[in-house]
Structures are given as C-alpha cells and as structure tokens.
Short mmCIF file of C-alpha atoms in Angstrom, two decimals:
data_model
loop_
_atom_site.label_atom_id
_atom_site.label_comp_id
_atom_site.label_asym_id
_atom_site.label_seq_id
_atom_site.Cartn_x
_atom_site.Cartn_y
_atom_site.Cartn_z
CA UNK A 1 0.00 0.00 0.00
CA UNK A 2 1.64 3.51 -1.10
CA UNK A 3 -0.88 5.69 0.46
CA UNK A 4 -0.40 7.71 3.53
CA UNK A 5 -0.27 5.66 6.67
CA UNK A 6 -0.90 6.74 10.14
CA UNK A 7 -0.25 5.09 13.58
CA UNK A 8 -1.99 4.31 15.98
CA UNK A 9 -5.38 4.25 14.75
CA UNK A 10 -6.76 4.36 17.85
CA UNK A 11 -5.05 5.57 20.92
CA UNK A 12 -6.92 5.97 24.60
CA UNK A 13 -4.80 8.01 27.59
CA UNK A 14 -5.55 9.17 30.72
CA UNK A 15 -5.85 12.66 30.88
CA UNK A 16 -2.15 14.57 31.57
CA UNK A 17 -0.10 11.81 29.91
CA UNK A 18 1.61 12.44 26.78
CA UNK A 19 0.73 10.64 23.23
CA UNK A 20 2.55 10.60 19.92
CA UNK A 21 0.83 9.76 16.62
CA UNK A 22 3.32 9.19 13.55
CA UNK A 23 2.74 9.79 9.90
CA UNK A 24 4.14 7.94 7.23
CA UNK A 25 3.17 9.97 3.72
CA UNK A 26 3.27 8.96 0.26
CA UNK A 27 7.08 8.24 -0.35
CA UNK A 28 7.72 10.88 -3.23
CA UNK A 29 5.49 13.70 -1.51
CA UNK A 30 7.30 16.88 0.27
CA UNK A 31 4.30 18.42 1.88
CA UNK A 32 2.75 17.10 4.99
CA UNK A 33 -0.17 18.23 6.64
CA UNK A 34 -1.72 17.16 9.74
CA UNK A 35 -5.27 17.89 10.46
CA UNK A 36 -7.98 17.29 13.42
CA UNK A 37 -11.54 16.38 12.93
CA UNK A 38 -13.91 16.54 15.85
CA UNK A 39 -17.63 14.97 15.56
CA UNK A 40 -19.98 17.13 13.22
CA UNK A 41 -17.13 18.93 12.07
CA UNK A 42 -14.95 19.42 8.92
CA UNK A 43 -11.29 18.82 9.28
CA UNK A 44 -9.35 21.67 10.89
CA UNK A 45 -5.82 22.70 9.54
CA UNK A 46 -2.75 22.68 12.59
CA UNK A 47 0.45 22.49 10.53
CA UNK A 48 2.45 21.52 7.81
CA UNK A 49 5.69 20.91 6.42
CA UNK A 50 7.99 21.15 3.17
CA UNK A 51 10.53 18.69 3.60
CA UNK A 52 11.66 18.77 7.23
CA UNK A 53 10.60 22.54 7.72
CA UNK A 54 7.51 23.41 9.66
CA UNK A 55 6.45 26.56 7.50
CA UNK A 56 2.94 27.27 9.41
CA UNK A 57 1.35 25.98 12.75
CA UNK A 58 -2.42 27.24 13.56
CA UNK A 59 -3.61 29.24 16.51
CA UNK A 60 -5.34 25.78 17.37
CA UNK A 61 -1.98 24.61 17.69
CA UNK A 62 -1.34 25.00 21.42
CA UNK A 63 1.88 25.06 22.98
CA UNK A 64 1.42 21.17 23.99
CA UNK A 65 1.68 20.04 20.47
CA UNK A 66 4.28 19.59 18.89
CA UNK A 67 5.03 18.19 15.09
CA UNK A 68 8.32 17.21 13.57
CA UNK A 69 9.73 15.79 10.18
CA UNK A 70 13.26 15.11 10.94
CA UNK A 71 14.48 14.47 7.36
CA UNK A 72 11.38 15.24 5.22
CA UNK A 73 10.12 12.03 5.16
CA UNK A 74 7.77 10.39 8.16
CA UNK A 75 6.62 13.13 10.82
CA UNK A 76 5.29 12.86 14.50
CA UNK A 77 2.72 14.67 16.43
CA UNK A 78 2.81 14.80 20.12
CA UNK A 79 0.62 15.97 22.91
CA UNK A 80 1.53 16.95 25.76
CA UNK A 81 0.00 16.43 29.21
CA UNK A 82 -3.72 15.90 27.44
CA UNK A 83 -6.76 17.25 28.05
CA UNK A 84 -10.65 15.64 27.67
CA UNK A 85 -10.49 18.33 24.70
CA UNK A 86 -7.77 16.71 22.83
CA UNK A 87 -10.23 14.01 22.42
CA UNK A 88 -10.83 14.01 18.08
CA UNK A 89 -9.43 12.42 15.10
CA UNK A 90 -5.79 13.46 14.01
CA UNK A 91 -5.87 13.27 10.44
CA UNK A 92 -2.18 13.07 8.69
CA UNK A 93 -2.26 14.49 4.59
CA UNK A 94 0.60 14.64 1.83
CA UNK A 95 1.40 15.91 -1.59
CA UNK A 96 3.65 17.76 -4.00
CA UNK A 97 4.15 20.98 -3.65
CA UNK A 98 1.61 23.42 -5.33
CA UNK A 99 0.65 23.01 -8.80
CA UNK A 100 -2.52 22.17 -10.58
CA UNK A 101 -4.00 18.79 -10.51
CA UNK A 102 -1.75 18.20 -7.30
CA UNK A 103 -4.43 16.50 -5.09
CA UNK A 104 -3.88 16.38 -1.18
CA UNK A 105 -4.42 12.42 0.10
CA UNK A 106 -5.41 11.79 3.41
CA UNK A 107 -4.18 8.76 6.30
CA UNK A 108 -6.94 6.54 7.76
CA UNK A 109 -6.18 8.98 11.07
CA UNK A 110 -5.96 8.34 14.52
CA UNK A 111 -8.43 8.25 16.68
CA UNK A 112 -7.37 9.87 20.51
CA UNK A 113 -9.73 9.68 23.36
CA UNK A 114 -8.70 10.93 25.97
CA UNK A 115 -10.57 9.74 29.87
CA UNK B 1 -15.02 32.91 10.97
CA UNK B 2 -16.54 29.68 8.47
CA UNK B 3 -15.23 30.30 5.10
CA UNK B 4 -16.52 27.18 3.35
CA UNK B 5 -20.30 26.11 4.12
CA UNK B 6 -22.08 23.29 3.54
CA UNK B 7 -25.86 24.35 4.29
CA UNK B 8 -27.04 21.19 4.26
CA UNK B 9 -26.33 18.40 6.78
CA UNK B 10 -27.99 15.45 5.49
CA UNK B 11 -29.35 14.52 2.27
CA UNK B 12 -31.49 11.05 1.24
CA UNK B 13 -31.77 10.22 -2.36
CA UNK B 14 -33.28 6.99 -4.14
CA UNK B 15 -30.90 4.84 -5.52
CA UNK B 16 -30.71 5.47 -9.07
CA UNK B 17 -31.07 8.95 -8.89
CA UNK B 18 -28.89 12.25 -8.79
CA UNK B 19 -27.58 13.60 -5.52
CA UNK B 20 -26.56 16.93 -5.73
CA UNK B 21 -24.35 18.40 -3.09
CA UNK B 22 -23.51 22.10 -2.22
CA UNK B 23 -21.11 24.42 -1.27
CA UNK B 24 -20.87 28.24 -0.81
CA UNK B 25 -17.13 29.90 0.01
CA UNK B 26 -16.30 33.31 1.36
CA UNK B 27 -12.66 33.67 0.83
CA UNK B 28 -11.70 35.50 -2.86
CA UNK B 29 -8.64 33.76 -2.92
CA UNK B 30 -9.58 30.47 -2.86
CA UNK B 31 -8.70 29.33 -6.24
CA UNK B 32 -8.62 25.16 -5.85
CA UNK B 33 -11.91 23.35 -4.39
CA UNK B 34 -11.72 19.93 -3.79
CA UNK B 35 -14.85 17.03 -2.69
CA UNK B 36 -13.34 14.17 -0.31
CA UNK B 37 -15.62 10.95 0.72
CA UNK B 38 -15.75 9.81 4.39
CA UNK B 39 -17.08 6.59 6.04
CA UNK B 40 -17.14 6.62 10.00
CA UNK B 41 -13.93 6.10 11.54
CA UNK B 42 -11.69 6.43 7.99
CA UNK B 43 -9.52 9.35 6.98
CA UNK B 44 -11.30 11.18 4.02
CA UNK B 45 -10.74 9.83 0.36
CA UNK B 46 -10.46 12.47 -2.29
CA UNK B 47 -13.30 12.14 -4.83
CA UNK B 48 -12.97 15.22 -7.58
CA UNK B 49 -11.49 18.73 -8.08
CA UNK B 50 -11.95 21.59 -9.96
CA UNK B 51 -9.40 25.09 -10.51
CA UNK B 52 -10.51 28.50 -10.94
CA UNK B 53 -10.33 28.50 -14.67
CA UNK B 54 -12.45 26.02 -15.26
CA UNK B 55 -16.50 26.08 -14.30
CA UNK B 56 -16.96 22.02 -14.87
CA UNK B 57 -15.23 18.70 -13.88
CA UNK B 58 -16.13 15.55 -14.81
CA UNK B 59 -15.04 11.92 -13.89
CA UNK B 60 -16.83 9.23 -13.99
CA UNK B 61 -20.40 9.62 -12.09
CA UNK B 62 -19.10 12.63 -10.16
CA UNK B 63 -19.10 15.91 -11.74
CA UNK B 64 -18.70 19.27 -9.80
CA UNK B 65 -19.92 22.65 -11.16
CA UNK B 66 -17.90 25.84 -9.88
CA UNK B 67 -19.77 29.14 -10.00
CA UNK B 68 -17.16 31.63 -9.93
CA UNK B 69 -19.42 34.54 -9.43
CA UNK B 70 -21.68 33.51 -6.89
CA UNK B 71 -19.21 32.01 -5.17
CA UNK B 72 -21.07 28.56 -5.10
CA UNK B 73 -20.23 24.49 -6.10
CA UNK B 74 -21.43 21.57 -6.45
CA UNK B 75 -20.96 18.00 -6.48
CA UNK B 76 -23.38 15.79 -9.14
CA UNK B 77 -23.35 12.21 -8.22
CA UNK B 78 -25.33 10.37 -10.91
CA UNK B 79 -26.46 7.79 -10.61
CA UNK B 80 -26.31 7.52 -6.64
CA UNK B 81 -25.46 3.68 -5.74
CA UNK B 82 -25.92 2.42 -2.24
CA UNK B 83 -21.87 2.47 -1.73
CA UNK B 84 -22.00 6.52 -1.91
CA UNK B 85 -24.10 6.44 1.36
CA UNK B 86 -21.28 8.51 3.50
CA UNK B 87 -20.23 12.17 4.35
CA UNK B 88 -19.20 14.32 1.74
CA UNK B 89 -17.17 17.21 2.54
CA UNK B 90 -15.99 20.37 0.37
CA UNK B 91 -12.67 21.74 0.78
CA UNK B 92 -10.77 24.80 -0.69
CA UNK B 93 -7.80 26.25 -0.58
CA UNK B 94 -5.54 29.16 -2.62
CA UNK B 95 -2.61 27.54 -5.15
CA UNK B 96 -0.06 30.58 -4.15
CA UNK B 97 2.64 28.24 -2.56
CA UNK B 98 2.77 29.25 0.78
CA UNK B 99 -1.04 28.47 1.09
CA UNK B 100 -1.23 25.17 -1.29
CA UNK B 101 -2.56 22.37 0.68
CA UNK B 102 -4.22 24.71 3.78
CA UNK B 103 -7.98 23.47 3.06
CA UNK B 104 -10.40 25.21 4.68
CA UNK B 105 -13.53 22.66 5.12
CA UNK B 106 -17.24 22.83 5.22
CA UNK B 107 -18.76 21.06 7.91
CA UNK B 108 -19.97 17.83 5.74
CA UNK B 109 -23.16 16.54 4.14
CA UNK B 110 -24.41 13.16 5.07
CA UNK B 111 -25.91 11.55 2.22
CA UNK B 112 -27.82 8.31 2.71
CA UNK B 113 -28.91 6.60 -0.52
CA UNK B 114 -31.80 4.06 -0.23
CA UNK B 115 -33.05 1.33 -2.40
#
C-alpha cells in the first residue's frame, strides 16, 4: 500500500499523559499536513511541512503540540499532558508541492480519546 | 469565521437517482476546491477537483460545477449507488505556494442513498 499511513489508529490516555501519533506519507510527496476532525465537524488545519521545515502551525496549535519531520520524510505529532479536549481524530495528509492537478491524500487517522 | 459552508447536513436520495451536493465559500482567494468521501472512523478519500479556470469537472459519475461569481459548487453524483451512502465534505484552498494544501472545510453533508 503507497498511500499515507498513520499510527496508531486508535489511541486511549488518561488525561495529563503524553501521546505521539506518527505519519508515514506517500514516499515521493514533500508536503505534509496534519489535520484534526472533531464529531460534526470538517477537518481543521494545525500544521504543515515542506521537507523537514515546519512553514505554518495554527492558533489551534497550542503550545502542547508539537510536530516534527526530521528528514522530510515520516513526521510525529505529540501531545503533551492531554486534556478531555484533545479528544478528536488526528488526520495526517501529503502531496507535492503546489501546482494544478496536485491532489492532497489523506491517512486513515488516529483516533485519541482521551478519559 | 466559516469560510466554506455546507448548508445542508444530510441529504437522502433513491438509488438510481442524482444527488446533488452544495457548497458556498467566502474567501476570494480560494482558487482550488476539492470534494473528499468519508465513512465513519476512515480518513477522508479524495473524490474530484476543480481550478478557478475552469466552471466544470467531470469523472466518472461525479461531476462538480464551480460558479465563480456567486461564489457557489457543487458536487453531481449520478447515478447515486448504495456504496455513496457517506459524508461528503468540500474543501478549498488558494494555489499561491505558501497556502497550497491549507484546506479550509465545510462542515460535511451526510448523504444516505436508499433502495
């Protein structure tokens, strides 16, 4: 499978632990994206990458996550010391770099609940 | 503030028939609008897309209509199958390169086809 794969699908933490989600994109893609969808919601834009650089992070990006790419390829996102709020899916994208017809693929996601 | 809406939360449709899906935007710039798939629990699949300079996009049974003016699209599904029965989501985003692959989301229509 050469599409963009996420792990863990499903993650459940107590409430002030830490979690880490990783993102594996599709191999010859040098943007990354990661997104969060809560219930009844579209997906929401946190940050993204061009190779290893993080070039934009959201306001909804608080100072407990954090997202790297070390070497432009597979990138982690980590929570720090959760909150009940956390509690969505974390949605990992990829693609080229703009241009027409460049499509943006989405991971399966990971589901965090957080109790 | 919402800059891509989906007015419409749910939509049933025989199978057979056409479903037709909208989608107003705010933002000017947006210049790329893309229509992604979702089943509970899966990352969003990317269905069809359509630039600026075109007002029609066809493939297969989808075809999406972009009204430039009015600041309006929408997603033709004919004819609707049983398997389409998910949400469908809008997306757009602006192809300058600092901005390529930010989508801004509506909030999803849930279509149900039924026999």
């Amino acid at each position: 499978d050469t599409g963009v794969s996420q792990d863990p699908r499903h993650k459940i933490t107590k409430r002030g632990q830490n979690v880490t989600f990783r993102c594996d994109p599709i191999s010859e893609h040098n943007r990354l994206y990661w997104y969060r969808q809560t219930l009844g919601q579209g997906p929401e834009f946190l940050t993204y990458f061009q190779n290893e650089a993080q070039l934009e992070k959201s306001r909804l990006l608080s100072d407990r996550f954090s997202a790297e790419r070390p070497k432009g390829s597979f990138s982690t996102l980590e929570i720090q010391r959760t909150e009940q709020g956390d509690s969505a899916m974390y949605l990992c994208a990829s693609s080229l770099a703009a241009g027409s017809g460049n499509t943006i693929y989405f991971g399966e996601g990971s589901w965090l609940t957080v109790v | 503030d919402q800059q891509v809406k989906q007015n419409s939360p749910s939509l049933s449709v025989q199978e057979g028939r056409i479903s037709i899906l909208n989608c107003d935007y705010t933002n000017s710039m947006f210049d790329y609008f893309l229509w992604y798939k979702k089943y509970p629990a899966e990352g969003p699949t990317f269905l069809i897309s359509i630039s600026s300079i075109k007002d029609k996009n066809e493939d297969g049974r989808f075809t999406v209509f972009l009204n430039k003016s009015a600041k309006h699209l929408s997603l033709h599904i004919v004819p609707s199958q049983p398997g389409d029965s998910a949400v469908y989501f809008c997306a757009a985003s602006d192809m300058t390169t600092d901005s390529w692959g930010k989508l801004q989301f509506g909030a999803g229509t849930q279509v149900v086809v039924t026999p």
